[in-house]
PDB file of C-alpha atoms and ligand atoms in Angstrom:
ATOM      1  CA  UNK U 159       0.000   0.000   0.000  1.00  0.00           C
ATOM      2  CA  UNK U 160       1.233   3.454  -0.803  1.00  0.00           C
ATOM      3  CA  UNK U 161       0.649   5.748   2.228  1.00  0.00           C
ATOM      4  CA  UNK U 162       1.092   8.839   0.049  1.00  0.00           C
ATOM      5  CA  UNK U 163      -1.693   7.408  -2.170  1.00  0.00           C
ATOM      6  CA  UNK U 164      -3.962   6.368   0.691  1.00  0.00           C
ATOM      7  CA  UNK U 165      -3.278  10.183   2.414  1.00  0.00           C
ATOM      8  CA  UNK U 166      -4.178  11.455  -1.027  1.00  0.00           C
ATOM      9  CA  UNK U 167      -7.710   9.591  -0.849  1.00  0.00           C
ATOM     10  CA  UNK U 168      -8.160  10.940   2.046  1.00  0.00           C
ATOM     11  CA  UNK U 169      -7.544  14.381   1.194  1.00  0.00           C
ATOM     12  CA  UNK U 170     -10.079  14.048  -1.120  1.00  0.00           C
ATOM     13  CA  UNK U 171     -13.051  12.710   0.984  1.00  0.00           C
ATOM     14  CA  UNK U 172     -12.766  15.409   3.526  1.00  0.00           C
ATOM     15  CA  UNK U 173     -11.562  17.985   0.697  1.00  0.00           C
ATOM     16  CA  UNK U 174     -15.155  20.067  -0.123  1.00  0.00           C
ATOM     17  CA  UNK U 175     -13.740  22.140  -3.215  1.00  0.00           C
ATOM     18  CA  UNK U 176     -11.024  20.006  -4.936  1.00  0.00           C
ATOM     19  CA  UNK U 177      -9.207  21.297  -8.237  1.00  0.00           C
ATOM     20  CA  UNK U 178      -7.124  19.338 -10.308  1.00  0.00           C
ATOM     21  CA  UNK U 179      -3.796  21.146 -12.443  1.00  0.00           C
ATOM     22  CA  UNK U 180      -2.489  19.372 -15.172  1.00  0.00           C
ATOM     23  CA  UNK U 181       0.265  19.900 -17.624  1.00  0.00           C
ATOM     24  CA  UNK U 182       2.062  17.820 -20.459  1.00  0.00           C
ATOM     25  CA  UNK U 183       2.818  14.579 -17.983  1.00  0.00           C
ATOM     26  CA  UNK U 184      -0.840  14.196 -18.108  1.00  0.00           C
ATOM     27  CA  UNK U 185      -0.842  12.605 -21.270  1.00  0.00           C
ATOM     28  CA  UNK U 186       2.373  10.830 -22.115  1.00  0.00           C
ATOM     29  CA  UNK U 187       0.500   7.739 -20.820  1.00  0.00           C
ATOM     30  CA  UNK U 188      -1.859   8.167 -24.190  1.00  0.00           C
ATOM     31  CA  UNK U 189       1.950   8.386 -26.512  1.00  0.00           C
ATOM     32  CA  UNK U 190       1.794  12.258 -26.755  1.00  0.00           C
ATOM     33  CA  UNK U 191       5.050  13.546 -25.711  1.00  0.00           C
ATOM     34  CA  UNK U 192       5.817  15.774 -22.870  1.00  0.00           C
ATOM     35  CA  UNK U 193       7.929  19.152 -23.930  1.00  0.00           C
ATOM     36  CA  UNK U 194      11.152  18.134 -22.678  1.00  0.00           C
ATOM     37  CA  UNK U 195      11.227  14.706 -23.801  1.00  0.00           C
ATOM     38  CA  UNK U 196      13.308  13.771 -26.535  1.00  0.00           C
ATOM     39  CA  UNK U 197      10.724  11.772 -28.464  1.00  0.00           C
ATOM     40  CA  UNK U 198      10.547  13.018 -32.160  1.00  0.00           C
ATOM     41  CA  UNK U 199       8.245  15.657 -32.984  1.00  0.00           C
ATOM     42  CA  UNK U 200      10.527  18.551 -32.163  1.00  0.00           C
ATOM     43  CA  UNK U 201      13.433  16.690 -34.808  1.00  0.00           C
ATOM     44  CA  UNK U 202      15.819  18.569 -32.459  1.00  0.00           C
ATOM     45  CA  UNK U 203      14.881  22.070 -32.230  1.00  0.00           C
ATOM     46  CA  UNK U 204      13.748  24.062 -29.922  1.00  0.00           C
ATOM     47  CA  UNK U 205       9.945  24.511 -29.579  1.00  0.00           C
ATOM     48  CA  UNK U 206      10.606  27.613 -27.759  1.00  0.00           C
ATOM     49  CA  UNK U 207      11.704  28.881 -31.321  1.00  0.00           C
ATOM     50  CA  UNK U 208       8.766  27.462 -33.361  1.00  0.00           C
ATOM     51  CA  UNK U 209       5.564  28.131 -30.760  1.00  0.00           C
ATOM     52  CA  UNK U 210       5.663  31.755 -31.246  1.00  0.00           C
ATOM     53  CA  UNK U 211       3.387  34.477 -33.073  1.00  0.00           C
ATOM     54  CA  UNK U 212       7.193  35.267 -34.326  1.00  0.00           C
ATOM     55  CA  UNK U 213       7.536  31.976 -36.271  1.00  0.00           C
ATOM     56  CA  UNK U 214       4.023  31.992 -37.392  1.00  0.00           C
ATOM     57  CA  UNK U 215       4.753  35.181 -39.202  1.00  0.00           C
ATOM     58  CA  UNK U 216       8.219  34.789 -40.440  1.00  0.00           C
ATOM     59  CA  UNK U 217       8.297  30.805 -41.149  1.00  0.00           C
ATOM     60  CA  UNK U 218       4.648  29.780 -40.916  1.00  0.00           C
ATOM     61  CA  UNK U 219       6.184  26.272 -42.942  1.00  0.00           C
ATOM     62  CA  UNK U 220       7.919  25.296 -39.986  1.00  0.00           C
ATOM     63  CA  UNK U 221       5.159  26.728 -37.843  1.00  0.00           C
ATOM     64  CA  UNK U 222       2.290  24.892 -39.824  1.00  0.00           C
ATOM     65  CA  UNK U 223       4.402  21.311 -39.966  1.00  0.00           C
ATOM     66  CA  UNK U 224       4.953  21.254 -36.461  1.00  0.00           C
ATOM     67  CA  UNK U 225       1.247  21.795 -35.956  1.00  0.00           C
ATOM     68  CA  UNK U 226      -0.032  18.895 -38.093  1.00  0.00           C
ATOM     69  CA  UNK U 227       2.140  17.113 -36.634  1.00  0.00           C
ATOM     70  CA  UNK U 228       0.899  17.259 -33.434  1.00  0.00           C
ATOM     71  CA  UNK U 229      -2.171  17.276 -34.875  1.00  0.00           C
ATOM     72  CA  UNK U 230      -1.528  14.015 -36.458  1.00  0.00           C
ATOM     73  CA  UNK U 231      -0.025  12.616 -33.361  1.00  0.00           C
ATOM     74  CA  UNK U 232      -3.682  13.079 -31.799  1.00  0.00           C
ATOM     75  CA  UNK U 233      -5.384  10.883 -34.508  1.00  0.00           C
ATOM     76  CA  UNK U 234      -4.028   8.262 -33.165  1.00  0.00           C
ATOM     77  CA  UNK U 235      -4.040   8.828 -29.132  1.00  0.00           C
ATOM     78  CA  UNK U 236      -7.221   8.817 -26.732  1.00  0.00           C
ATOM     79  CA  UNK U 237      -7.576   9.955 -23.097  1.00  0.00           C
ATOM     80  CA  UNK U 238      -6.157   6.909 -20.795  1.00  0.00           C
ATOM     81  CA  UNK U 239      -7.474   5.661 -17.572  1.00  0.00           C
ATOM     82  CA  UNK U 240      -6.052   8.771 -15.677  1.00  0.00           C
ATOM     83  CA  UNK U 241      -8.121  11.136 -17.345  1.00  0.00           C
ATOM     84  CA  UNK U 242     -11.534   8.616 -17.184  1.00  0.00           C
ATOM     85  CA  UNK U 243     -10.630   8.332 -13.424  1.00  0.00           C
ATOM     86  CA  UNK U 244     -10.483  12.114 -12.684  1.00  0.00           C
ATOM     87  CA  UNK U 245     -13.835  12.208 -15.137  1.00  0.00           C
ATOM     88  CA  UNK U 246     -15.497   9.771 -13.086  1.00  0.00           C
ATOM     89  CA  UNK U 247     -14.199  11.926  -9.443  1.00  0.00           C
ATOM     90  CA  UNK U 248     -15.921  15.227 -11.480  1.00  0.00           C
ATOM     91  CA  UNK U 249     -19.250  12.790 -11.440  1.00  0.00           C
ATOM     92  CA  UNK U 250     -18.859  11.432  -8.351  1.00  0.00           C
ATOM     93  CA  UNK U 251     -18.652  15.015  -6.217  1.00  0.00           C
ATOM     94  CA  UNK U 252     -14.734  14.357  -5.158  1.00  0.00           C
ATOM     95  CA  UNK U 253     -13.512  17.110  -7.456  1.00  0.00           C
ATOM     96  CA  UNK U 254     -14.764  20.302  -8.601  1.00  0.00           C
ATOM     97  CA  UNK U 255     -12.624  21.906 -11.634  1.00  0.00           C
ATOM     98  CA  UNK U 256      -9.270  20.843 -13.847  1.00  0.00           C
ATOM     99  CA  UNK U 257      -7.347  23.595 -14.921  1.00  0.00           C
ATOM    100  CA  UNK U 258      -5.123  22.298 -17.674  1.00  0.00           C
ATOM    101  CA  UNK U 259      -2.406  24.079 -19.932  1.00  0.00           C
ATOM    102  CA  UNK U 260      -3.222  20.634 -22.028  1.00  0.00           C
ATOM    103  CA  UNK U 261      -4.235  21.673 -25.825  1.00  0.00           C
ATOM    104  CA  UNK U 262      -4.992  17.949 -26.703  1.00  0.00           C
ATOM    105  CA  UNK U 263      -8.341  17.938 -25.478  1.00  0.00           C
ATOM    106  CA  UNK U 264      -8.398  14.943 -23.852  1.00  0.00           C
ATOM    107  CA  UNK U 265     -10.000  15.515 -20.104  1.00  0.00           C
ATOM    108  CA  UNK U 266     -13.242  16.657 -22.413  1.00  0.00           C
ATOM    109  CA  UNK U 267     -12.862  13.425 -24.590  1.00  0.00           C
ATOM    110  CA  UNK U 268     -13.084  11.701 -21.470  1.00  0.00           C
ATOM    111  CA  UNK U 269     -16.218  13.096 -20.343  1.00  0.00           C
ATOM    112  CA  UNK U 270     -14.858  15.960 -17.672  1.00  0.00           C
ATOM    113  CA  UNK U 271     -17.523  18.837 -17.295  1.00  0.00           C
ATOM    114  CA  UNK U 272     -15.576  21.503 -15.816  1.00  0.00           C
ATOM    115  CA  UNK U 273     -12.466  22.302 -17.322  1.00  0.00           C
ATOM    116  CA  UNK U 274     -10.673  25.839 -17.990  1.00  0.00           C
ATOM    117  CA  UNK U 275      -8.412  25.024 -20.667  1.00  0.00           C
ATOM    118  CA  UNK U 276      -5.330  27.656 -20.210  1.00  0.00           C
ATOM    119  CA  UNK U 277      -3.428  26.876 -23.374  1.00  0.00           C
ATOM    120  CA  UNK U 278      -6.496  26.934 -26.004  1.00  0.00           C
ATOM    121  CA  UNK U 279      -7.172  23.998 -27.927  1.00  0.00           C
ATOM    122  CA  UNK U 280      -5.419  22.370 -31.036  1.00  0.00           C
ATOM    123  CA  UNK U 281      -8.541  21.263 -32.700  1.00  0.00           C
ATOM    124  CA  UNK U 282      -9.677  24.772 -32.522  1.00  0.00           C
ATOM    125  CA  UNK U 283      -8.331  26.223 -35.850  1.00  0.00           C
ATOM    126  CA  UNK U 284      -8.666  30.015 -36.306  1.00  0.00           C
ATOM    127  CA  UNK U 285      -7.278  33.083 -38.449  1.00  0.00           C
ATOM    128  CA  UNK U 286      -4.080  34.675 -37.235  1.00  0.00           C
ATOM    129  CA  UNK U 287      -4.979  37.743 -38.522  1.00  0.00           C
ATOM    130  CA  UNK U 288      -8.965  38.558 -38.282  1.00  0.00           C
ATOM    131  CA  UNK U 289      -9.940  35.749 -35.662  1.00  0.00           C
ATOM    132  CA  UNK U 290     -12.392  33.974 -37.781  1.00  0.00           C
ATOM    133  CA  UNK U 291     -12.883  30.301 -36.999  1.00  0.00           C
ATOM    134  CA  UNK U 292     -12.185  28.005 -39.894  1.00  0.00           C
ATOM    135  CA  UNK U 293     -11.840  24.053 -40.186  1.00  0.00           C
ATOM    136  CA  UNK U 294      -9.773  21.048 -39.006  1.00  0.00           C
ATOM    137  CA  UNK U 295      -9.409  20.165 -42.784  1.00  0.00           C
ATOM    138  CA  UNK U 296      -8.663  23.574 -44.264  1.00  0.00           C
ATOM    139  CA  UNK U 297      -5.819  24.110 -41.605  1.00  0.00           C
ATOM    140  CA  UNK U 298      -4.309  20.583 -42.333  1.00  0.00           C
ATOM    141  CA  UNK U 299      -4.557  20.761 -46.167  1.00  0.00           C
ATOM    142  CA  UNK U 300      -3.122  24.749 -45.913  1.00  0.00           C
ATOM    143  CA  UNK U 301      -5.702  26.577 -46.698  1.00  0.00           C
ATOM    144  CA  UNK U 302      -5.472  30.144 -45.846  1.00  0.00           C
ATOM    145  CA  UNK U 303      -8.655  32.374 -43.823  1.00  0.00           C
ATOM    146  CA  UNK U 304     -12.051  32.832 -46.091  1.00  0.00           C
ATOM    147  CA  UNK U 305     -12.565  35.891 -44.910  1.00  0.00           C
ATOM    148  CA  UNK U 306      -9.327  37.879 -45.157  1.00  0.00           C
ATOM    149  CA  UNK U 307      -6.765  35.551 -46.666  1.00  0.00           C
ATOM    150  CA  UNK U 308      -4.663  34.999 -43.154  1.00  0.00           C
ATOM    151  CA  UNK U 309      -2.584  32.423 -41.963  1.00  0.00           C
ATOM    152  CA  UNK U 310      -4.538  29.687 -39.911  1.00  0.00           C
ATOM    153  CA  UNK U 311      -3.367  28.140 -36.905  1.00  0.00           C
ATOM    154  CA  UNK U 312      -4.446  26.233 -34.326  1.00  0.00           C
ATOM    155  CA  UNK U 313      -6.038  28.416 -30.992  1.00  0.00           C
ATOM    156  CA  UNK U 314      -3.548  28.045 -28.620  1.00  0.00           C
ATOM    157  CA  UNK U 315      -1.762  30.175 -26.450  1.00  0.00           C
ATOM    158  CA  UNK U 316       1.816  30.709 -28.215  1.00  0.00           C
ATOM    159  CA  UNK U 317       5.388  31.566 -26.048  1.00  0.00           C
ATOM    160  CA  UNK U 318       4.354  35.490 -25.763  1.00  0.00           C
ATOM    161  CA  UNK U 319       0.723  35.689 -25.808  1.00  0.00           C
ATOM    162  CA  UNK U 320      -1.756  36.059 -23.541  1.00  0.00           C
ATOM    163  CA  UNK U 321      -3.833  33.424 -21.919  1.00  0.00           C
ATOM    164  CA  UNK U 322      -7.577  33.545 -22.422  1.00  0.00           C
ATOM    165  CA  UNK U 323      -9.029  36.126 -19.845  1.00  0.00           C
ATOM    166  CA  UNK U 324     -12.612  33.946 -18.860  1.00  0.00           C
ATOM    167  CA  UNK U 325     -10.669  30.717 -18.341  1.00  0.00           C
ATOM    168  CA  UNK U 326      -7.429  32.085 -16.509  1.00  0.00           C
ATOM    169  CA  UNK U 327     -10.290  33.878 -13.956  1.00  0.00           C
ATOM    170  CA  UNK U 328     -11.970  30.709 -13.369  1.00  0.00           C
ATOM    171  CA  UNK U 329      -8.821  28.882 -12.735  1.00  0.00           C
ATOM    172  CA  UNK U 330      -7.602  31.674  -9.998  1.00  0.00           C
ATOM    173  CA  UNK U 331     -11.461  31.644  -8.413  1.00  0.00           C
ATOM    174  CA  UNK U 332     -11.587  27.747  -8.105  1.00  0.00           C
ATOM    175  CA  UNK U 333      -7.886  27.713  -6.926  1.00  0.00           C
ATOM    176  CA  UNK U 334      -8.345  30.287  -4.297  1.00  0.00           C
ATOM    177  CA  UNK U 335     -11.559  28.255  -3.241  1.00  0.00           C
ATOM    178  CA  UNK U 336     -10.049  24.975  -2.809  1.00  0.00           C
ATOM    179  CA  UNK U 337      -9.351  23.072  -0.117  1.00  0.00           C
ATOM    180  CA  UNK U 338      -7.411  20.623  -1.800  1.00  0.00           C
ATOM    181  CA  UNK U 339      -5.121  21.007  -5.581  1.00  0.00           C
ATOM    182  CA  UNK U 340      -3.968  17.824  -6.599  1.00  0.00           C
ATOM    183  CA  UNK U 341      -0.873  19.125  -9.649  1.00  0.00           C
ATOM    184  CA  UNK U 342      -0.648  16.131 -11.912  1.00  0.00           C
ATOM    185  CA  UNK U 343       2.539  15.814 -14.967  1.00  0.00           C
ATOM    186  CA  UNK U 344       3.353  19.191 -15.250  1.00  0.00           C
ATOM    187  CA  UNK U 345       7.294  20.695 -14.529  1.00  0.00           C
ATOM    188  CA  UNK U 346       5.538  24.124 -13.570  1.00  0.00           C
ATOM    189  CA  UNK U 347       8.996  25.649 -15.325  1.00  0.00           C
ATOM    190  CA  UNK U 348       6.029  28.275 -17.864  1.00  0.00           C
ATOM    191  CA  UNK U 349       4.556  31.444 -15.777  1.00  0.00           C
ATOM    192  CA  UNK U 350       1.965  32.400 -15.468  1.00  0.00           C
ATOM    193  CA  UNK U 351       0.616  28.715 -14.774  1.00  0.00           C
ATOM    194  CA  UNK U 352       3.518  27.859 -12.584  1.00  0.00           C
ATOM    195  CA  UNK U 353       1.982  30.913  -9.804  1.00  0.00           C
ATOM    196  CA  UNK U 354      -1.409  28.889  -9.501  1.00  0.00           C
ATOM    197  CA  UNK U 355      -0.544  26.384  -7.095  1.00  0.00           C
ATOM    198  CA  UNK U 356       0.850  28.651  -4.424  1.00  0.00           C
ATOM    199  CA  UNK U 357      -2.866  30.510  -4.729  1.00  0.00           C
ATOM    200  CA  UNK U 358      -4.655  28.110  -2.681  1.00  0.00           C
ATOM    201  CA  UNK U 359      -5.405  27.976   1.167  1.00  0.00           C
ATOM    202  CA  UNK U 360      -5.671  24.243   0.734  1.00  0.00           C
ATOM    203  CA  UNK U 361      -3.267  21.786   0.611  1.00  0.00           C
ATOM    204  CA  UNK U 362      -1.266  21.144  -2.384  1.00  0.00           C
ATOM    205  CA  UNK U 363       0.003  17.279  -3.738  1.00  0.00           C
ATOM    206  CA  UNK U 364       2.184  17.287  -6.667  1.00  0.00           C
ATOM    207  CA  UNK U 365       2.040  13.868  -8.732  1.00  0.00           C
ATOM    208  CA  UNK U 366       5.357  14.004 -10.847  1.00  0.00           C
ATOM    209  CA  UNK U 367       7.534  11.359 -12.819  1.00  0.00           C
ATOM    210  CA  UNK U 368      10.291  13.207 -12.253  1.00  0.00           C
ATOM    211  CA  UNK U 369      11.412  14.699  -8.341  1.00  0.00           C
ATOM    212  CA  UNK U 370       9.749  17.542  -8.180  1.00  0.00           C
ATOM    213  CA  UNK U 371      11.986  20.654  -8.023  1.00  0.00           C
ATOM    214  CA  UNK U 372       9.818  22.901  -6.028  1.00  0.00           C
ATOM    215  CA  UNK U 373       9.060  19.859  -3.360  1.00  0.00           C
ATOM    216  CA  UNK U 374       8.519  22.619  -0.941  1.00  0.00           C
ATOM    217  CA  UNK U 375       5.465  24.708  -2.306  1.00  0.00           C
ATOM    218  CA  UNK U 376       4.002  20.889  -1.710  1.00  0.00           C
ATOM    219  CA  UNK U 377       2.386  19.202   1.187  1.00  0.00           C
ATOM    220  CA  UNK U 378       2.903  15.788  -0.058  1.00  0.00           C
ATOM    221  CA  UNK U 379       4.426  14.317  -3.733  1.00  0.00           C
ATOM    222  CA  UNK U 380       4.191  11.414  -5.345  1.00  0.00           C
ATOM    223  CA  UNK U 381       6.578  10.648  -8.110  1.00  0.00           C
ATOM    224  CA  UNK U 382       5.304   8.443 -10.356  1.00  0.00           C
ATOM    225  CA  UNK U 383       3.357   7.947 -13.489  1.00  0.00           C
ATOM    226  CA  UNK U 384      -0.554   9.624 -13.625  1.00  0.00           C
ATOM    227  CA  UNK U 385      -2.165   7.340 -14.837  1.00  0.00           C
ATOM    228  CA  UNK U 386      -0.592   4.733 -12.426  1.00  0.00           C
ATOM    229  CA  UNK U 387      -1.135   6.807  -8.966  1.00  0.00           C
ATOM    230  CA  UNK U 388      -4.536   7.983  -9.997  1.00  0.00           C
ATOM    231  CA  UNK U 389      -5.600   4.460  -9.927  1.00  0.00           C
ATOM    232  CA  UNK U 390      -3.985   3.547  -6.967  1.00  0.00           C
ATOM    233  CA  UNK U 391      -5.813   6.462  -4.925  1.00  0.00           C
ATOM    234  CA  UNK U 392      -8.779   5.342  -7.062  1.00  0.00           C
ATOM    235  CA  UNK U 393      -8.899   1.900  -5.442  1.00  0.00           C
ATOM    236  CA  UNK U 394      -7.915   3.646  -2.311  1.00  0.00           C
ATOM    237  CA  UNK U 395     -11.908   5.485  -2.441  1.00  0.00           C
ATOM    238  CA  UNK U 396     -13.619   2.671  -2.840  1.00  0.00           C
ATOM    239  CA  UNK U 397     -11.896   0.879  -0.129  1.00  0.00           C
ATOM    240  CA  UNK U 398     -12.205   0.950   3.911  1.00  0.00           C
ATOM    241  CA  UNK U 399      -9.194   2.057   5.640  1.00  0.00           C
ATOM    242  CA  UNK U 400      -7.131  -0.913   6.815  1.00  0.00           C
TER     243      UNK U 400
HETATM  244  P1  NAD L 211       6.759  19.825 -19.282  1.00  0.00           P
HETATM  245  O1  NAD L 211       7.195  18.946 -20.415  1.00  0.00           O
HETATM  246  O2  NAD L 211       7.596  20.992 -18.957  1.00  0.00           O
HETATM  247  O3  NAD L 211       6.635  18.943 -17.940  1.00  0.00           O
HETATM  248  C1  NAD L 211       5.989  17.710 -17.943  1.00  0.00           C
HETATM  249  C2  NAD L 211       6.269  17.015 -16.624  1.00  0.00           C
HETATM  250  O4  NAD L 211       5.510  15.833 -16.589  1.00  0.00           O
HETATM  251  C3  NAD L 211       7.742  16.615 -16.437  1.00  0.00           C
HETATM  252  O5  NAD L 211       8.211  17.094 -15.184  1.00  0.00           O
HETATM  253  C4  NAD L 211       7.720  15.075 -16.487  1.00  0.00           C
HETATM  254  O6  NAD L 211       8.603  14.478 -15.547  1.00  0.00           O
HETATM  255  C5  NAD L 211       6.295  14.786 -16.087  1.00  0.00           C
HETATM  256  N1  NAD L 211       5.758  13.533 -16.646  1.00  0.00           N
HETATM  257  C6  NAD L 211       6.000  12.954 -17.843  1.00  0.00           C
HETATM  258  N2  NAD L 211       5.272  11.835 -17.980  1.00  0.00           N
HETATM  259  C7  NAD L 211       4.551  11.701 -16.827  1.00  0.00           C
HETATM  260  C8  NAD L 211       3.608  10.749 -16.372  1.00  0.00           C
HETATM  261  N3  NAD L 211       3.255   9.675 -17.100  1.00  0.00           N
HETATM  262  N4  NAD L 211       3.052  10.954 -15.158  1.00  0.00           N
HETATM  263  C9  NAD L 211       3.407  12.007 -14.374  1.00  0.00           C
HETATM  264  N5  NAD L 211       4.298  12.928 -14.774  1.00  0.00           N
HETATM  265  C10 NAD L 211       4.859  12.786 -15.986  1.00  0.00           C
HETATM  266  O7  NAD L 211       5.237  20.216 -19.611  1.00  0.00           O
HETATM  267  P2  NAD L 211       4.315  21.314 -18.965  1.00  0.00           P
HETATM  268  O8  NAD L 211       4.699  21.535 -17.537  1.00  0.00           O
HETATM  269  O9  NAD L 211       2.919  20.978 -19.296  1.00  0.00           O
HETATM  270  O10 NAD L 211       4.718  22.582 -19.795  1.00  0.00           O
HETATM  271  C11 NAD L 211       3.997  23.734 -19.551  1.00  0.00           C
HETATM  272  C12 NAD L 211       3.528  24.377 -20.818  1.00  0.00           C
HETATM  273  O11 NAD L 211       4.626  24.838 -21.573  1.00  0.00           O
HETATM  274  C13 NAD L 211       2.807  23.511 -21.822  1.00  0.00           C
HETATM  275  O12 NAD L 211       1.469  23.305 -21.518  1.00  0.00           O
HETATM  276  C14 NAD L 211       2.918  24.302 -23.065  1.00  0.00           C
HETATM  277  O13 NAD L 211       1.853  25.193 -23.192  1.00  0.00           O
HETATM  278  C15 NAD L 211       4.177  25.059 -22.862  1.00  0.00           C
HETATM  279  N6  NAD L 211       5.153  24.605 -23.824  1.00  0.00           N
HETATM  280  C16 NAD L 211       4.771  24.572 -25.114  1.00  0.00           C
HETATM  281  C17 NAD L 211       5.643  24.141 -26.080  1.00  0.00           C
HETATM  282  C18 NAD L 211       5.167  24.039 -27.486  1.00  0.00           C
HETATM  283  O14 NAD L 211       5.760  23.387 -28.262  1.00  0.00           O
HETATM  284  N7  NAD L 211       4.059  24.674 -27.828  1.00  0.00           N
HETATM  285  C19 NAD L 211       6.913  23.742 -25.708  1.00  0.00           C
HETATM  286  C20 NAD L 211       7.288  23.774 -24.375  1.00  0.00           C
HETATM  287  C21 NAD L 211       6.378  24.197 -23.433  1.00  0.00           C
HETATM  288 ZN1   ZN L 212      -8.817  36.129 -41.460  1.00  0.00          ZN
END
């Protein structure tokens, strides 16, 4: 038995506002690379010099083929049982709100209600230059915007831009509310997501593959995969103490 896990489950039954904060380490478990890893997509470069409105303008070719890529990668990945289990916590009144800087969509594929999505969404596609939405299809086969003839890209937050104003409020009002903020996968190296955690009056648990850095902002960590600890506190609900 894990104590940390079984603490965590218990946490979370006395815990009356819980929120959940995810990052990239959410969803290596479903084959979609974390930042840092050194797993293909990037071929070597730096994203740092690729995810920016910068790049988007001055070498959308690179920008755009590093976008279907990822957007290719999704085809053929699906939420895992991490993201079903905090789904089924959402449904079952244990937790209350998953702020994610996630873009792959994959806590609504698995049937999460209340999510602020802090990075946008890469299925979203929209014009660079006027807003309007467009397609899935007219982004991947290069099509520019219908209305004004802009570049498209996906609607995400790039390295320089702001964070969407409705969903960055919600994530500071539910954090500030909680009792409990369970920080799944996520390095918390990019501001302004990195400040949420220290928000909360509640207690914080960090669930990490790799040692956590900032151990002390934490009241307990678990390193770990997600997917793994999530089902060991999982089992830990639905079983009496021993
Ligand atoms: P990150 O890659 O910095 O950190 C991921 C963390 O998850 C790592 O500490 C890793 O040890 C951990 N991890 C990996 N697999 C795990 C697993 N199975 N279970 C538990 N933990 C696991 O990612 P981040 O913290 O989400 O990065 C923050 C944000 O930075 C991203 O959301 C993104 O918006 C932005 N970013 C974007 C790009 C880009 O290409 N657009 C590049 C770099 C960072
Ligand atoms: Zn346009």
């Amino acid at each position: 038995m894990n104590a940390n896990a079984r603490q965590v489950a218990t946490y979370l039954q006395k815990s009356k506002c819980t929120v959940i904060l995810t990052g990239a380490g959410m969803s290596t478990e479903s084959g979609i690379p974390d930042f840092r890893s050194e797993n293909g997509l990037w071929h070597g470069r730096d994203p740092m010099t690729i995810a920016t409105p910068e790049a988007l303008e001055t070498d959308y070719e690179t920008f755009f083929n590093f976008y279907l890529a990822r957007l290719e990668a999704l085809d053929e990945a699906s939420p895992h049982k991490g993201h079903q289990i905090l789904a089924k916590w959402e449904e079952n009144g244990f937790t209350h709100h998953v702020a994610t800087q996630n873009v792959d969509g994959f806590h609504r594929q698995a049937g999460q209600q209340h999510i602020s999505e802090l990075h946008g969404s890469i299925q979203a596609i929209r014009c660079h230059d006027c807003n309007m939405k467009a397609s899935d299809e007219k982004f991947r086969s290069k099509g520019a915007c219908s209305a004004c003839g802009g570049r498209l890209r996906p609607d995400i937050v790039l390295f320089g831009e702001m964070l969407p104003q409705q969903e960055w409020e919600r994530s500071i009002e539910m954090i500030s509310e909680a009792e409990l903020v369970l920080v799944i996968g996520t390095s918390l190296q990019v501001a302004p997501v990195s400040q949420l955690p220290n928000l909360t009056p509640g207690q914080k648990v960090w669930i990490n593959q790799e040692a956590p850095e900032r151990e002390e902002w934490f009241d307990l960590t678990i390193q770990g995969k997600a997917g793994e600890i999530l089902t060991e506190i999982d089992q830990m609900l639905s079983q009496p103490e021993s």
